Amino acid sequence: MKDLYLIRHAKSSWADDSLPDRARPLSARGQSQLAPLGRALARHGGFEGQMYASPATRAQATLEGILPATVSPERVHVCPELYTFDFRRLARWLMDREDDGPVAVIGHNPALLELAQWLVKHPPTQLPTASFVHIRAPVRHWRQLAKGKGKLETLLTPSQFSYSHFARKLKKRAATDGTRPGRDIPVALQHQLELMHQLAPGVIIGLDDEFLHQYRIAIRRSRAIAESVQEVTGNNLLAKPVKELKRYANATSRLRDLHVFLQQLPTLSAANDELRTALHTYFEKEADNEQQRLVKKLTGKRYRKSLTDWQNRIESGKLEKLATSLSHKDIRKTAGRRIDEINRRSAVLTCSSPDEDFHRLRKLLKRTRYLMELDRAGWKKPLKVLKERQKHYGRFQDLHVQIQLLEQFRSNAPDILPAALRTLEVRLEQQKADVRNQILALGGLDGTPI
């Protein structure tokens, strides 16, 4: 069995048209593609064999930008033959290889794409810059390669493994102005559903945590809008979809908590490399297990059916009719009730209140914000205040989760650096107490719309 990785160089620059093609450097966008491409290749075994690259400047810059330090120089080769746009020449070069293990080639289109199309029965139709294909062929020697002999194992593009590149052309906000709820609500829900569909592949691939974060925002915003419609109208048309949205939002919670913890771990344990390594090893495994559970849910029949049902509900005349029945007065009255509830709960918070009281208030703030956004024109100042206040509650929640995770680690690995672990826990407890005091000092909300 032979494994072949065909890697197209990152995006090059055409700023200097006096340069020959071979000498063109990477553009700024190309440079930004390198780190995500390197992570994706590492996850899929792209650095386990021999690495071959075209001598063109853009291919060499790609090689240098993605190559892990663990790859020995003996496995890295620059081959003049790989500066070609003819897949036949590339195929002949490949079939002359005597390598036992995997082969990775950093080269150029159309040669790479056409070689992949020649090798596999169900070929890719495009190979953008900084993308790669992994092809597996059931042969003992490279010279035995032939048309249709391989199987496409993986095709990954920057928009699939890097959220920043995915988001370049992403329409993040629905075409609503917050002045016509009857039209805006179905449009907003449809937009969030489209985001969920677009983000799900990146969540499943699991190479960039930001896909999950944005997916959670889309699904929770959908749920909040639907719950707001229910609350304002008293109609249960959206009750079942809301229940399903809650189910899948909950399925993402622990993985997101683990992502945040791992991202912040270098700062949390900066003074103790041994503790950082132990925590990273333990919680990386936890995150991998949680990722597998989430992927199973997002690729299951129930999930697909839930989204189909939700699509049908959004497009139904019943939702449009229900949304049309909403008035600005209804929304503002309901938002006013929520603000009164926020103020009531805020007034009884103390230094000794359980964390759960702060968490419930955080969720209420978020739901109130989403409700106000159905009538954005009327709540400009309160929305700004809510967004700022959510940051404090979000920080409190992060600290709460971090302390819980450390307690979990302690219970499962009691003999690993107990003193250092306790020092970190005490520091986080103090930070949480400080944020708690900041929240208590915020006071109530002004519930007057403009």
GROMACS .gro file of C-alpha atoms in nm:
model
  450
    1MET     CA    1   0.000   0.000   0.000
    2LYS     CA    2   0.133   0.342  -0.094
    3ASP     CA    3   0.031   0.679   0.051
    4LEU     CA    4   0.067   0.989  -0.163
    5TYR     CA    5   0.012   1.349  -0.050
    6LEU     CA    6  -0.023   1.608  -0.324
    7ILE     CA    7   0.015   1.955  -0.173
    8ARG     CA    8  -0.043   2.270  -0.371
    9HIS     CA    9   0.179   2.562  -0.268
   10ALA     CA   10   0.023   2.848  -0.073
   11LYS     CA   11  -0.111   3.152  -0.256
   12SER     CA   12   0.157   3.344  -0.443
   13SER     CA   13   0.193   3.713  -0.513
   14TRP     CA   14   0.160   3.878  -0.853
   15ALA     CA   15   0.256   4.222  -0.720
   16ASP     CA   16   0.581   4.233  -0.917
   17ASP     CA   17   0.503   4.139  -1.276
   18SER     CA   18   0.870   4.166  -1.370
   19LEU     CA   19   0.951   3.846  -1.180
   20PRO     CA   20   0.966   3.518  -1.371
   21ASP     CA   21   0.705   3.264  -1.267
   22ARG     CA   22   0.958   3.050  -1.083
   23ALA     CA   23   1.060   3.345  -0.861
   24ARG     CA   24   0.717   3.462  -0.746
   25PRO     CA   25   0.696   3.478  -0.362
   26LEU     CA   26   0.400   3.405  -0.140
   27SER     CA   27   0.143   3.676  -0.082
   28ALA     CA   28   0.037   3.787   0.266
   29ARG     CA   29  -0.261   3.557   0.234
   30GLY     CA   30  -0.032   3.273   0.133
   31GLN     CA   31   0.183   3.330   0.441
   32SER     CA   32  -0.128   3.312   0.658
   33GLN     CA   33  -0.220   2.975   0.503
   34LEU     CA   34   0.101   2.802   0.613
   35ALA     CA   35   0.041   2.733   0.982
   36PRO     CA   36  -0.312   2.590   0.931
   37LEU     CA   37  -0.187   2.380   0.638
   38GLY     CA   38   0.096   2.243   0.850
   39ARG     CA   39  -0.143   2.145   1.130
   40ALA     CA   40  -0.379   1.976   0.884
   41LEU     CA   41  -0.100   1.776   0.722
   42ALA     CA   42   0.039   1.672   1.059
   43ARG     CA   43  -0.302   1.547   1.169
   44HIS     CA   44  -0.334   1.338   0.851
   45GLY     CA   45   0.017   1.191   0.847
   46GLY     CA   46   0.156   1.411   0.572
   47PHE     CA   47   0.500   1.441   0.731
   48GLU     CA   48   0.562   1.073   0.803
   49GLY     CA   49   0.750   0.993   0.481
   50GLN     CA   50   0.970   1.164   0.225
   51MET     CA   51   0.901   1.529   0.141
   52TYR     CA   52   0.964   1.653  -0.214
   53ALA     CA   53   0.919   2.010  -0.332
   54SER     CA   54   0.946   2.210  -0.651
   55PRO     CA   55   1.236   2.459  -0.659
   56ALA     CA   56   0.997   2.746  -0.733
   57THR     CA   57   1.012   3.018  -0.466
   58ARG     CA   58   0.647   2.979  -0.370
   59ALA     CA   59   0.686   2.601  -0.325
   60GLN     CA   60   1.004   2.642  -0.121
   61ALA     CA   61   0.839   2.904   0.101
   62THR     CA   62   0.546   2.667   0.153
   63LEU     CA   63   0.781   2.384   0.247
   64GLU     CA   64   0.970   2.601   0.496
   65GLY     CA   65   0.649   2.735   0.647
   66ILE     CA   66   0.481   2.400   0.712
   67LEU     CA   67   0.772   2.171   0.794
   68PRO     CA   68   0.780   2.056   1.157
   69ALA     CA   69   1.112   2.062   1.340
   70THR     CA   70   1.078   1.687   1.395
   71VAL     CA   71   1.128   1.611   1.023
   72SER     CA   72   1.495   1.532   0.963
   73PRO     CA   73   1.671   1.710   0.673
   74GLU     CA   74   1.745   1.370   0.517
   75ARG     CA   75   1.374   1.334   0.439
   76VAL     CA   76   1.341   1.671   0.263
   77HIS     CA   77   1.428   1.704  -0.105
   78VAL     CA   78   1.413   1.975  -0.370
   79CYS     CA   79   1.350   1.829  -0.718
   80PRO     CA   80   1.373   2.040  -1.035
   81GLU     CA   81   1.141   1.789  -1.207
   82LEU     CA   82   0.855   1.903  -0.980
   83TYR     CA   83   0.846   2.249  -1.136
   84THR     CA   84   0.600   2.127  -1.394
   85PHE     CA   85   0.239   2.187  -1.495
   86ASP     CA   86   0.210   1.858  -1.686
   87PHE     CA   87   0.071   1.571  -1.482
   88ARG     CA   88   0.228   1.311  -1.714
   89ARG     CA   89   0.576   1.430  -1.626
   90LEU     CA   90   0.479   1.428  -1.257
   91ALA     CA   91   0.341   1.074  -1.288
   92ARG     CA   92   0.660   0.950  -1.457
   93TRP     CA   93   0.871   1.108  -1.183
   94LEU     CA   94   0.654   0.948  -0.915
   95MET     CA   95   0.673   0.603  -1.070
   96ASP     CA   96   1.054   0.625  -1.063
   97ARG     CA   97   1.050   0.653  -0.681
   98GLU     CA   98   1.195   0.374  -0.469
   99ASP     CA   99   1.065   0.511  -0.136
  100ASP     CA  100   0.914   0.255   0.098
  101GLY     CA  101   0.697   0.491   0.300
  102PRO     CA  102   0.460   0.778   0.217
  103VAL     CA  103   0.557   1.045  -0.036
  104ALA     CA  104   0.450   1.408  -0.010
  105VAL     CA  105   0.486   1.642  -0.308
  106ILE     CA  106   0.464   2.022  -0.293
  107GLY     CA  107   0.402   2.140  -0.644
  108HIS     CA  108   0.179   2.320  -0.889
  109ASN     CA  109  -0.154   2.306  -1.063
  110PRO     CA  110  -0.278   2.187  -1.304
  111ALA     CA  111  -0.028   1.901  -1.269
  112LEU     CA  112  -0.127   1.807  -0.912
  113LEU     CA  113  -0.502   1.818  -0.971
  114GLU     CA  114  -0.482   1.632  -1.302
  115LEU     CA  115  -0.258   1.366  -1.146
  116ALA     CA  116  -0.516   1.315  -0.871
  117GLN     CA  117  -0.791   1.296  -1.133
  118TRP     CA  118  -0.591   1.036  -1.325
  119LEU     CA  119  -0.520   0.825  -1.016
  120VAL     CA  120  -0.865   0.801  -0.855
  121LYS     CA  121  -1.204   0.694  -0.985
  122HIS     CA  122  -1.398   0.968  -0.803
  123PRO     CA  123  -1.155   1.257  -0.836
  124PRO     CA  124  -1.162   1.608  -0.690
  125THR     CA  125  -1.271   1.885  -0.923
  126GLN     CA  126  -1.046   2.152  -0.778
  127LEU     CA  127  -0.735   2.195  -0.564
  128PRO     CA  128  -0.706   2.555  -0.437
  129THR     CA  129  -0.379   2.698  -0.311
  130ALA     CA  130  -0.262   2.553   0.024
  131SER     CA  131  -0.486   2.247  -0.023
  132PHE     CA  132  -0.383   1.883  -0.028
  133VAL     CA  133  -0.511   1.543  -0.132
  134HIS     CA  134  -0.417   1.216   0.031
  135ILE     CA  135  -0.437   0.921  -0.211
  136ARG     CA  136  -0.385   0.558  -0.114
  137ALA     CA  137  -0.292   0.305  -0.381
  138PRO     CA  138  -0.293  -0.076  -0.331
  139VAL     CA  139   0.050  -0.130  -0.487
  140ARG     CA  140   0.386  -0.247  -0.352
  141HIS     CA  141   0.600  -0.029  -0.579
  142TRP     CA  142   0.541   0.321  -0.713
  143ARG     CA  143   0.608   0.196  -1.066
  144GLN     CA  144   0.283  -0.004  -1.043
  145LEU     CA  145   0.069   0.312  -1.030
  146ALA     CA  146  -0.190   0.333  -1.307
  147LYS     CA  147  -0.502   0.521  -1.403
  148GLY     CA  148  -0.781   0.472  -1.150
  149LYS     CA  149  -0.553   0.269  -0.923
  150GLY     CA  150  -0.581   0.495  -0.617
  151LYS     CA  151  -0.845   0.584  -0.363
  152LEU     CA  152  -0.907   0.939  -0.243
  153GLU     CA  153  -0.865   0.932   0.134
  154THR     CA  154  -0.872   1.305   0.210
  155LEU     CA  155  -0.915   1.635   0.033
  156LEU     CA  156  -0.876   1.942   0.253
  157THR     CA  157  -0.877   2.308   0.156
  158PRO     CA  158  -0.796   2.614   0.371
  159SER     CA  159  -1.165   2.694   0.408
  160GLN     CA  160  -1.215   2.354   0.572
  161PHE     CA  161  -0.925   2.354   0.816
  162SER     CA  162  -0.886   2.727   0.888
  163TYR     CA  163  -1.177   2.938   1.012
  164SER     CA  164  -1.007   3.267   0.917
  165HIS     CA  165  -0.989   3.152   0.554
  166PHE     CA  166  -1.340   3.007   0.564
  167ALA     CA  167  -1.468   3.342   0.693
  168ARG     CA  168  -1.313   3.550   0.416
  169LYS     CA  169  -1.628   3.534   0.206
  170LEU     CA  170  -1.870   3.448   0.482
  171LYS     CA  171  -2.184   3.652   0.521
  172LYS     CA  172  -2.203   3.677   0.899
  173ARG     CA  173  -2.514   3.888   0.940
  174ALA     CA  174  -2.857   3.832   0.793
  175ALA     CA  175  -3.003   4.101   0.569
  176THR     CA  176  -3.226   4.246   0.841
  177ASP     CA  177  -3.252   4.593   0.990
  178GLY     CA  178  -3.444   4.516   1.308
  179THR     CA  179  -3.744   4.720   1.202
  180ARG     CA  180  -3.977   4.454   1.056
  181PRO     CA  181  -3.996   4.147   1.283
  182GLY     CA  182  -4.241   3.968   1.055
  183ARG     CA  183  -3.985   3.962   0.777
  184ASP     CA  184  -3.668   3.972   0.984
  185ILE     CA  185  -3.733   3.667   1.205
  186PRO     CA  186  -3.765   3.407   0.924
  187VAL     CA  187  -3.468   3.568   0.744
  188ALA     CA  188  -3.255   3.561   1.060
  189LEU     CA  189  -3.343   3.199   1.135
  190GLN     CA  190  -3.270   3.093   0.778
  191HIS     CA  191  -2.937   3.272   0.791
  192GLN     CA  192  -2.835   3.099   1.115
  193LEU     CA  193  -2.938   2.762   0.972
  194GLU     CA  194  -2.722   2.823   0.664
  195LEU     CA  195  -2.431   2.910   0.894
  196MET     CA  196  -2.480   2.584   1.083
  197HIS     CA  197  -2.468   2.388   0.756
  198GLN     CA  198  -2.157   2.576   0.640
  199LEU     CA  199  -1.974   2.545   0.971
  200ALA     CA  200  -2.054   2.180   1.046
  201PRO     CA  201  -1.784   2.033   0.813
  202GLY     CA  202  -1.518   2.240   0.989
  203VAL     CA  203  -1.654   2.128   1.326
  204ILE     CA  204  -1.639   1.764   1.217
  205ILE     CA  205  -1.286   1.795   1.075
  206GLY     CA  206  -1.186   1.949   1.406
  207LEU     CA  207  -0.865   2.127   1.303
  208ASP     CA  208  -0.965   2.479   1.409
  209ASP     CA  209  -1.154   2.538   1.735
  210GLU     CA  210  -1.314   2.855   1.598
  211PHE     CA  211  -1.548   2.650   1.377
  212LEU     CA  212  -1.707   2.503   1.689
  213HIS     CA  213  -1.726   2.841   1.861
  214GLN     CA  214  -1.907   3.000   1.565
  215TYR     CA  215  -2.129   2.694   1.524
  216ARG     CA  216  -2.235   2.729   1.888
  217ILE     CA  217  -2.316   3.094   1.833
  218ALA     CA  218  -2.535   3.008   1.532
  219ILE     CA  219  -2.725   2.729   1.706
  220ARG     CA  220  -2.773   2.922   2.031
  221ARG     CA  221  -2.882   3.235   1.848
  222SER     CA  222  -3.137   3.027   1.655
  223ARG     CA  223  -3.268   2.882   1.977
  224ALA     CA  224  -3.283   3.223   2.146
  225ILE     CA  225  -3.478   3.379   1.857
  226ALA     CA  226  -3.722   3.087   1.854
  227GLU     CA  227  -3.766   3.104   2.232
  228SER     CA  228  -3.824   3.478   2.208
  229VAL     CA  229  -4.098   3.426   1.950
  230GLN     CA  230  -4.257   3.167   2.178
  231GLU     CA  231  -4.241   3.397   2.478
  232VAL     CA  232  -4.379   3.701   2.299
  233THR     CA  233  -4.663   3.517   2.122
  234GLY     CA  234  -4.740   3.237   2.365
  235ASN     CA  235  -4.748   3.003   2.063
  236ASN     CA  236  -4.581   2.659   2.078
  237LEU     CA  237  -4.520   2.622   1.703
  238LEU     CA  238  -4.144   2.622   1.761
  239ALA     CA  239  -4.140   2.411   2.079
  240LYS     CA  240  -4.009   2.091   1.918
  241PRO     CA  241  -3.735   2.260   1.711
  242VAL     CA  242  -3.624   2.452   2.020
  243LYS     CA  243  -3.588   2.124   2.208
  244GLU     CA  244  -3.371   1.979   1.929
  245LEU     CA  245  -3.160   2.294   1.906
  246LYS     CA  246  -3.102   2.276   2.280
  247ARG     CA  247  -2.998   1.911   2.247
  248TYR     CA  248  -2.725   1.989   1.994
  249ALA     CA  249  -2.614   2.307   2.168
  250ASN     CA  250  -2.564   2.103   2.486
  251ALA     CA  251  -2.369   1.841   2.287
  252THR     CA  252  -2.107   2.106   2.203
  253SER     CA  253  -2.068   2.258   2.551
  254ARG     CA  254  -1.804   2.038   2.708
  255LEU     CA  255  -1.586   2.033   2.396
  256ARG     CA  256  -1.595   2.412   2.380
  257ASP     CA  257  -1.500   2.430   2.749
  258LEU     CA  258  -1.204   2.201   2.682
  259HIS     CA  259  -1.097   2.409   2.381
  260VAL     CA  260  -1.096   2.727   2.589
  261PHE     CA  261  -0.905   2.559   2.871
  262LEU     CA  262  -0.638   2.422   2.636
  263GLN     CA  263  -0.603   2.759   2.463
  264GLN     CA  264  -0.550   2.934   2.797
  265LEU     CA  265  -0.332   2.663   2.950
  266PRO     CA  266   0.004   2.819   2.851
  267THR     CA  267  -0.093   3.132   3.044
  268LEU     CA  268  -0.254   2.948   3.333
  269SER     CA  269   0.050   2.734   3.406
  270ALA     CA  270   0.326   2.947   3.258
  271ALA     CA  271   0.546   2.912   3.566
  272ASN     CA  272   0.544   2.532   3.566
  273ASP     CA  273   0.627   2.346   3.243
  274GLU     CA  274   0.580   2.007   3.406
  275LEU     CA  275   0.228   2.090   3.520
  276ARG     CA  276   0.140   2.240   3.183
  277THR     CA  277   0.255   1.925   3.003
  278ALA     CA  278   0.060   1.697   3.238
  279LEU     CA  279  -0.259   1.903   3.206
  280HIS     CA  280  -0.225   1.934   2.828
  281THR     CA  281  -0.175   1.559   2.781
  282TYR     CA  282  -0.475   1.474   2.998
  283PHE     CA  283  -0.718   1.729   2.856
  284GLU     CA  284  -0.608   1.686   2.494
  285LYS     CA  285  -0.720   1.325   2.526
  286GLU     CA  286  -1.046   1.440   2.687
  287ALA     CA  287  -1.103   1.679   2.397
  288ASP     CA  288  -1.032   1.407   2.139
  289ASN     CA  289  -1.288   1.178   2.304
  290GLU     CA  290  -1.543   1.458   2.319
  291GLN     CA  291  -1.477   1.543   1.954
  292GLN     CA  292  -1.554   1.184   1.854
  293ARG     CA  293  -1.881   1.192   2.046
  294LEU     CA  294  -1.983   1.519   1.882
  295VAL     CA  295  -1.893   1.396   1.533
  296LYS     CA  296  -2.110   1.090   1.589
  297LYS     CA  297  -2.404   1.316   1.673
  298LEU     CA  298  -2.349   1.557   1.383
  299THR     CA  299  -2.322   1.277   1.129
  300GLY     CA  300  -2.623   1.085   1.259
  301LYS     CA  301  -2.968   1.049   1.105
  302ARG     CA  302  -3.139   1.228   1.392
  303TYR     CA  303  -2.929   1.541   1.337
  304ARG     CA  304  -3.001   1.548   0.964
  305LYS     CA  305  -3.372   1.498   1.028
  306SER     CA  306  -3.373   1.771   1.292
  307LEU     CA  307  -3.223   2.024   1.052
  308THR     CA  308  -3.460   1.921   0.774
  309ASP     CA  309  -3.756   1.964   1.007
  310TRP     CA  310  -3.622   2.300   1.120
  311GLN     CA  311  -3.578   2.411   0.758
  312ASN     CA  312  -3.937   2.313   0.681
  313ARG     CA  313  -4.062   2.499   0.988
  314ILE     CA  314  -3.871   2.814   0.894
  315GLU     CA  315  -4.009   2.806   0.541
  316SER     CA  316  -4.364   2.732   0.650
  317GLY     CA  317  -4.636   2.988   0.614
  318LYS     CA  318  -4.719   2.932   0.981
  319LEU     CA  319  -4.392   3.084   1.101
  320GLU     CA  320  -4.425   3.377   0.864
  321LYS     CA  321  -4.778   3.438   0.990
  322LEU     CA  322  -4.668   3.406   1.351
  323ALA     CA  323  -4.373   3.639   1.300
  324THR     CA  324  -4.592   3.892   1.122
  325SER     CA  325  -4.819   3.902   1.426
  326LEU     CA  326  -4.532   4.037   1.636
  327SER     CA  327  -4.521   4.410   1.696
  328HIS     CA  328  -4.246   4.633   1.826
  329LYS     CA  329  -4.468   4.692   2.128
  330ASP     CA  330  -4.486   4.316   2.198
  331ILE     CA  331  -4.109   4.276   2.174
  332ARG     CA  332  -4.038   4.576   2.393
  333LYS     CA  333  -4.288   4.465   2.652
  334THR     CA  334  -4.128   4.120   2.672
  335ALA     CA  335  -3.778   4.267   2.679
  336GLY     CA  336  -3.890   4.497   2.958
  337ARG     CA  337  -4.008   4.196   3.161
  338ARG     CA  338  -3.673   4.029   3.110
  339ILE     CA  339  -3.485   4.342   3.217
  340ASP     CA  340  -3.698   4.357   3.532
  341GLU     CA  341  -3.607   3.993   3.597
  342ILE     CA  342  -3.237   4.067   3.540
  343ASN     CA  343  -3.253   4.358   3.783
  344ARG     CA  344  -3.439   4.149   4.042
  345ARG     CA  345  -3.185   3.868   4.022
  346SER     CA  346  -2.892   4.110   4.022
  347ALA     CA  347  -3.023   4.279   4.335
  348VAL     CA  348  -3.015   3.959   4.540
  349LEU     CA  349  -2.668   3.846   4.431
  350THR     CA  350  -2.408   3.849   4.705
  351CYS     CA  351  -2.048   3.741   4.752
  352SER     CA  352  -2.177   3.412   4.889
  353SER     CA  353  -2.432   3.339   4.614
  354PRO     CA  354  -2.371   3.003   4.442
  355ASP     CA  355  -2.206   3.009   4.101
  356GLU     CA  356  -2.524   2.873   3.946
  357ASP     CA  357  -2.704   3.202   4.022
  358PHE     CA  358  -2.444   3.386   3.815
  359HIS     CA  359  -2.471   3.130   3.535
  360ARG     CA  360  -2.850   3.161   3.518
  361LEU     CA  361  -2.820   3.538   3.503
  362ARG     CA  362  -2.558   3.510   3.227
  363LYS     CA  363  -2.797   3.301   3.017
  364LEU     CA  364  -3.082   3.545   3.080
  365LEU     CA  365  -2.864   3.836   2.969
  366LYS     CA  366  -2.782   3.654   2.646
  367ARG     CA  367  -3.144   3.562   2.575
  368THR     CA  368  -3.250   3.920   2.642
  369ARG     CA  369  -2.987   4.053   2.406
  370TYR     CA  370  -3.105   3.823   2.126
  371LEU     CA  371  -3.466   3.933   2.188
  372MET     CA  372  -3.367   4.301   2.166
  373GLU     CA  373  -3.191   4.233   1.838
  374LEU     CA  374  -3.530   4.149   1.686
  375ASP     CA  375  -3.595   4.521   1.734
  376ARG     CA  376  -3.239   4.655   1.717
  377ALA     CA  377  -3.338   5.008   1.620
  378GLY     CA  378  -3.518   5.050   1.951
  379TRP     CA  379  -3.247   4.917   2.182
  380LYS     CA  380  -2.914   5.060   2.065
  381LYS     CA  381  -2.786   5.176   2.404
  382PRO     CA  382  -2.917   4.881   2.611
  383LEU     CA  383  -2.768   4.637   2.358
  384LYS     CA  384  -2.429   4.798   2.398
  385VAL     CA  385  -2.454   4.773   2.776
  386LEU     CA  386  -2.565   4.409   2.758
  387LYS     CA  387  -2.275   4.309   2.534
  388GLU     CA  388  -2.027   4.470   2.772
  389ARG     CA  389  -2.189   4.308   3.074
  390GLN     CA  390  -2.180   3.965   2.910
  391LYS     CA  391  -1.799   3.985   2.901
  392HIS     CA  392  -1.786   3.987   3.283
  393TYR     CA  393  -2.023   3.693   3.311
  394GLY     CA  394  -1.834   3.508   3.039
  395ARG     CA  395  -1.508   3.553   3.227
  396PHE     CA  396  -1.674   3.427   3.545
  397GLN     CA  397  -1.801   3.121   3.358
  398ASP     CA  398  -1.456   3.048   3.214
  399LEU     CA  399  -1.298   3.057   3.559
  400HIS     CA  400  -1.571   2.838   3.702
  401VAL     CA  401  -1.511   2.577   3.432
  402GLN     CA  402  -1.133   2.595   3.468
  403ILE     CA  403  -1.157   2.525   3.840
  404GLN     CA  404  -1.395   2.235   3.775
  405LEU     CA  405  -1.157   2.084   3.521
  406LEU     CA  406  -0.865   2.110   3.762
  407GLU     CA  407  -1.074   1.934   4.026
  408GLN     CA  408  -1.145   1.658   3.773
  409PHE     CA  409  -0.775   1.627   3.698
  410ARG     CA  410  -0.692   1.611   4.068
  411SER     CA  411  -0.942   1.332   4.129
  412ASN     CA  412  -0.808   1.126   3.836
  413ALA     CA  413  -0.438   1.201   3.888
  414PRO     CA  414  -0.399   1.279   4.260
  415ASP     CA  415  -0.025   1.211   4.269
  416ILE     CA  416   0.074   1.452   3.989
  417LEU     CA  417   0.222   1.776   4.126
  418PRO     CA  418  -0.040   1.827   4.399
  419ALA     CA  419   0.127   2.140   4.542
  420ALA     CA  420   0.159   2.314   4.204
  421LEU     CA  421  -0.197   2.219   4.116
  422ARG     CA  422  -0.329   2.360   4.443
  423THR     CA  423  -0.139   2.685   4.385
  424LEU     CA  424  -0.304   2.723   4.046
  425GLU     CA  425  -0.648   2.646   4.190
  426VAL     CA  426  -0.606   2.910   4.462
  427ARG     CA  427  -0.503   3.168   4.202
  428LEU     CA  428  -0.807   3.093   3.986
  429GLU     CA  429  -1.038   3.105   4.287
  430GLN     CA  430  -0.905   3.452   4.369
  431GLN     CA  431  -0.955   3.568   4.011
  432LYS     CA  432  -1.309   3.436   4.017
  433ALA     CA  433  -1.377   3.621   4.342
  434ASP     CA  434  -1.248   3.942   4.181
  435VAL     CA  435  -1.476   3.899   3.880
  436ARG     CA  436  -1.766   3.821   4.112
  437ASN     CA  437  -1.708   4.154   4.289
  438GLN     CA  438  -1.693   4.334   3.955
  439ILE     CA  439  -2.030   4.185   3.861
  440LEU     CA  440  -2.182   4.282   4.196
  441ALA     CA  441  -2.069   4.640   4.139
  442LEU     CA  442  -2.245   4.666   3.802
  443GLY     CA  443  -2.589   4.731   3.943
  444GLY     CA  444  -2.911   4.712   3.744
  445LEU     CA  445  -2.997   4.773   3.380
  446ASP     CA  446  -3.178   5.072   3.236
  447GLY     CA  447  -3.481   4.920   3.063
  448THR     CA  448  -3.573   5.229   2.861
  449PRO     CA  449  -3.566   5.177   2.483
  450ILE     CA  450  -3.469   5.466   2.259
   0.00000   0.00000   0.00000
